[in-house]
Amino acid sequence: MVDSQEMVKKVFTTNSARINTNKGDAYYNSLFEKAKSRLAALRKQPALKDIDLMEVVESEGVNRRDFMKWASATTATLMLPPMFTPLVAQATELMNRVPVVWIELQDCAGNSEAILRSATPTVDDLLFDVLSLEYHHTLQAASGHQAEHQLEDAIHTFKGKYLLFVEGAIPKAMNGQYGTIGPGGETFEDNLKRLSKDAAAVVAVGTCATFGGIPAAAPNPTGAVGVMDIVKGKPIINIPACPANPANMVGVVLHYVLTGQIPELDSLLRPKFAFGYRIHDNCERRAHFDAGEYVEEWGDDGAKNNWCLYKMGCKGPMTFNNCSIIRYNEGANWPIGVGRGCIGCSEPDFWDKYAYERPMADANIKAPTGGVEKTVDEFGLGLLTATSIGIGVHAVASAVAGKRTVHSEDEE
Amino acid sequence: MKTVDIVERIEGEAKLVCQWNKEKISDVKIQFLNFRGFEFILKDKPALDALVYTPRICGICGQAHLKATVEALENIYKNHNEELILTKKAKLLREIGLNIEIIDSHIKWFYMFIMPDIVKFSQNNLAEYTPLKGKKWLEASMIASETIKSLALIGGQWPHTSYMIPGGVMSDPTLLDLISMQNYMDQAIIFFENSLVGIKLDNYLDFKKSEDLYKVKGDLKDFITISFENEFEKIGKSYNRHLVLGDSLSFEKGKINRKLTKNISYENIEELTLNSFDIDKSKISKEAYTWSKTALYSNNFYETGPLSRAIVQNRDFVNDIHRKYKDSMFTRILARMDELGFLLFKTKELIKQIDINEDSFIKPKVSLSDFKYGFGQSAVEACRGSLYHDIEIENGIISKYDVITPTVWNLGPGIEDKLSTSQKAIIGTDSLAKAKLILRSFDVCSVCTTH
């Protein structure tokens, strides 16, 4: 378990990782001092839950050294230099100072399911034992009116301090009557506005909460939108993907505990530490892309030999996410690992734009020179360098997405 | 008197509106007030896109939706007399995936959704079951996470995988993957033996009589004890009519309405909207109070789920308990946990049967878009019961997609003078807490219901 964390660390710190967020020593030194005093201040605050993380960790058979390895890998995931490792470890222990309220709107409960499977030390230790989950629709003890009171208590007691996690889209059509909540039948929109009012920040989890997701797919029968279309005047962090990767949810909370601020975001409000990569850049099948070796149809020899899935409609080259590194289910696997291709689930409107088993040429997005798979064959192996194709695809994907931050390296 | 209460911890939310007469519930309405519109979204999409859309109907039973979609699409080929070959390996990988999802769901359902409410009826302090921090809750959450990894190995991730496609599956597990899957199953079996029933799985599976209930130790014993102390074997009884639409290596289809019939025809399935909201405002009746529709088989309400599966399949232990305690809340919950043991054993056997040298996928000779018109249906057994998909396509584009989920069978609204299965089970109960437990005993999924 710990070794896979080491692997994660290695991938994130290796020179070949394409994103470079290095902001220079001066920046990190000042952030380091800031984090130190932030953690010292937090430590003085009373814990919301009386739990000693190290006791929990050790009771699970993980020793201090393994825990520090985990902290070091997590530091790398957050794209912070190694000197932050001890602070990340401390921040983990102080996660019980930050109250979290989690609500479900127009959703499938998939992100809640995913967070039940967060990375080692197991989610139980991190999120449930340490994190002060003041309210969670599906997982909490209370139900009925008792649950309602608990929610009201939480937002009153932790006014201005809690992180509001939102799972699911918000239906706007028919005056919001496609989704109501609670005994009084409050609309999802009103509920979200009310609960976000006194939150320190709002974290939209999953593609439904971030970009409207599947309910917003054409013809969007319920007029579904994402959190950022409703909540104004609050910091919002988007963690798209379907489901969102729990590692990134933990990352956002840790960053907040560590620095008291939200992580650096791109123009779609996604944390750069998680969405600064195209999955293509770290894909285990990338070498086959570069070598011009493609799966031409499911079950062929290419499929059996784990060749590139691009021609089968894989959206890896235009999808920004760290799932090629973090993977899912505690690193057990990810879609490309079973030969299925990426569906681009962390991109806005991907349901309508990207669809399934539809190579780029057939999608609404046009790749350079009218379809990359055509280009791939026409170019021949000689021209197929990683950069020429990679940069081309990225440039187009960025232009279509319109608002996306284009990283300096890709502009070269 | 009228009470309105909210039921959480069910994946989404339900509203329970009860009418009381002489301190007993005389009428009940179960409302699901969240709607996304999948059937409208699927329309006009390419047929294969459904393989990515429908698993997102539910974060808990996405595998079941995926399998239902792929089999409905394959049924289109069959209805055109177009041969489609599916290897045994592909069939196994699909069913194993689905079974693991059910195993995972049953573990979580018992510890996260049932026990926290059940222990409130106990005289003893059972804080170990407290959500989010109780030892047993955490242990169950951990073992569920471990178990589901064996599905991730063939599905890519969970929830929301899409590794099935007409003609087979995309994944091609190695021997190492299969051994890892076995290992994850073994861990779940150890949990079942050590924590849930306190005896060896083999010994448990030998149980034949309801008296064997007294041999159960572990956490299930807590449930059994509390149930008998509070007479849970006497409440929650409904029509005692049972339906299993799906047919697989693990389950047999059939129905019980007084006697057992194995003959099931999709033509007898009917979906009604008399008490349901409609996206078309002109079609909303005055009586509408929920987004759930009503599902009937041969014009009758049927229960679906693990209890129905066990008695249609004649599994001795549950059969005998059912003979004694009928379709009570106690029987319903116990049947679900019994199915956990059954599936752990069965799924391990199925994994052993995989021949890695076989093909995972054989390409169909024609494409779905070659059919000017096509229709297909399928039914699979999901964790909560029978899931039915019905699709029509024109030139490869979906023209109609209809989904009936298990919760619709069990908890959809009654119509006219007929109460639905769950309404009938709740009416006559003397407390709201018990009514909510009866509701939970069906393993409610709000998000699936309204899709």
Coordinates of N, CA and C in Angstrom, one line a residue, chain A residues 49-63 67 93 96 121-131, chain B residues 132-133 138 142:
Chain A
K49 N -13.5 17.1 17.2 CA -13.6 15.7 17.5 C -12.4 15.3 18.3
D50 N -12.6 14.6 19.4 CA -11.4 14.2 20.2 C -10.8 13.0 19.7
I51 N -9.9 13.2 18.7 CA -9.3 12.0 18.1 C -7.8 12.2 17.9
D52 N -7.0 11.3 18.2 CA -5.6 11.4 17.9 C -5.3 10.6 16.7
L53 N -4.9 11.3 15.6 CA -4.7 10.6 14.4 C -3.7 9.5 14.5
M54 N -2.6 9.7 15.2 CA -1.6 8.7 15.2 C -2.0 7.5 15.9
E55 N -2.9 7.6 16.9 CA -3.4 6.4 17.5 C -4.2 5.6 16.5
V56 N -5.0 6.4 15.8 CA -5.9 5.7 14.8 C -5.0 5.0 13.7
V57 N -4.1 5.7 13.2 CA -3.2 5.2 12.2 C -2.5 3.9 12.7
E58 N -2.0 4.0 13.9 CA -1.3 2.9 14.4 C -2.2 1.7 14.7
S59 N -3.4 2.0 15.1 CA -4.4 0.9 15.4 C -4.7 0.2 14.1
E60 N -4.5 0.8 12.9 CA -4.7 0.2 11.7 C -3.5 -0.6 11.2
G61 N -2.4 -0.6 12.0 CA -1.2 -1.3 11.6 C -0.3 -0.5 10.7
V62 N -0.5 0.8 10.7 CA 0.4 1.6 9.9 C 1.3 2.3 10.8
N63 N 2.6 2.2 10.7 CA 3.5 2.9 11.6 C 3.8 4.3 11.2
F67 N 3.3 6.4 7.7 CA 2.4 7.6 7.6 C 3.2 8.7 7.0
E93 N -3.3 15.8 10.9 CA -3.7 15.6 12.3 C -4.7 16.6 12.7
N96 N -9.3 17.7 12.0 CA -10.6 17.8 12.9 C -10.9 19.2 13.3
P121 N -3.6 6.5 4.5 CA -4.3 5.7 5.5 C -5.8 5.8 5.2
T122 N -6.5 4.7 5.4 CA -7.9 4.6 4.8 C -8.7 5.8 5.2
V123 N -9.7 5.9 4.4 CA -10.7 7.1 4.5 C -11.3 7.1 5.9
D124 N -11.4 5.9 6.5 CA -12.0 5.9 7.8 C -11.1 6.8 8.7
D125 N -9.8 6.6 8.6 CA -8.9 7.3 9.5 C -8.9 8.8 9.1
L126 N -8.8 9.0 7.8 CA -8.7 10.4 7.4 C -10.0 11.2 7.5
L127 N -10.9 10.7 6.7 CA -12.1 11.6 6.6 C -13.1 11.3 7.7
F128 N -13.3 10.1 8.1 CA -14.3 9.9 9.1 C -13.9 10.0 10.5
D129 N -12.6 9.6 10.8 CA -12.1 9.7 12.1 C -11.7 11.1 12.4
V130 N -11.0 11.7 11.4 CA -10.3 13.0 11.7 C -11.1 14.2 11.2
L131 N -11.6 14.1 10.0 CA -12.3 15.2 9.5 C -13.6 15.3 10.2
Chain B
L132 N -20.0 6.7 10.9 CA -18.8 7.5 10.8 C -17.8 7.3 11.9
K133 N -18.1 6.7 13.0 CA -17.1 6.6 14.0 C -17.1 5.2 14.8
L138 N -16.9 1.4 10.7 CA -15.6 1.7 10.0 C -15.0 0.4 9.4
M142 N -14.4 -0.3 5.5 CA -13.1 -0.7 4.9 C -13.2 -2.0 4.1

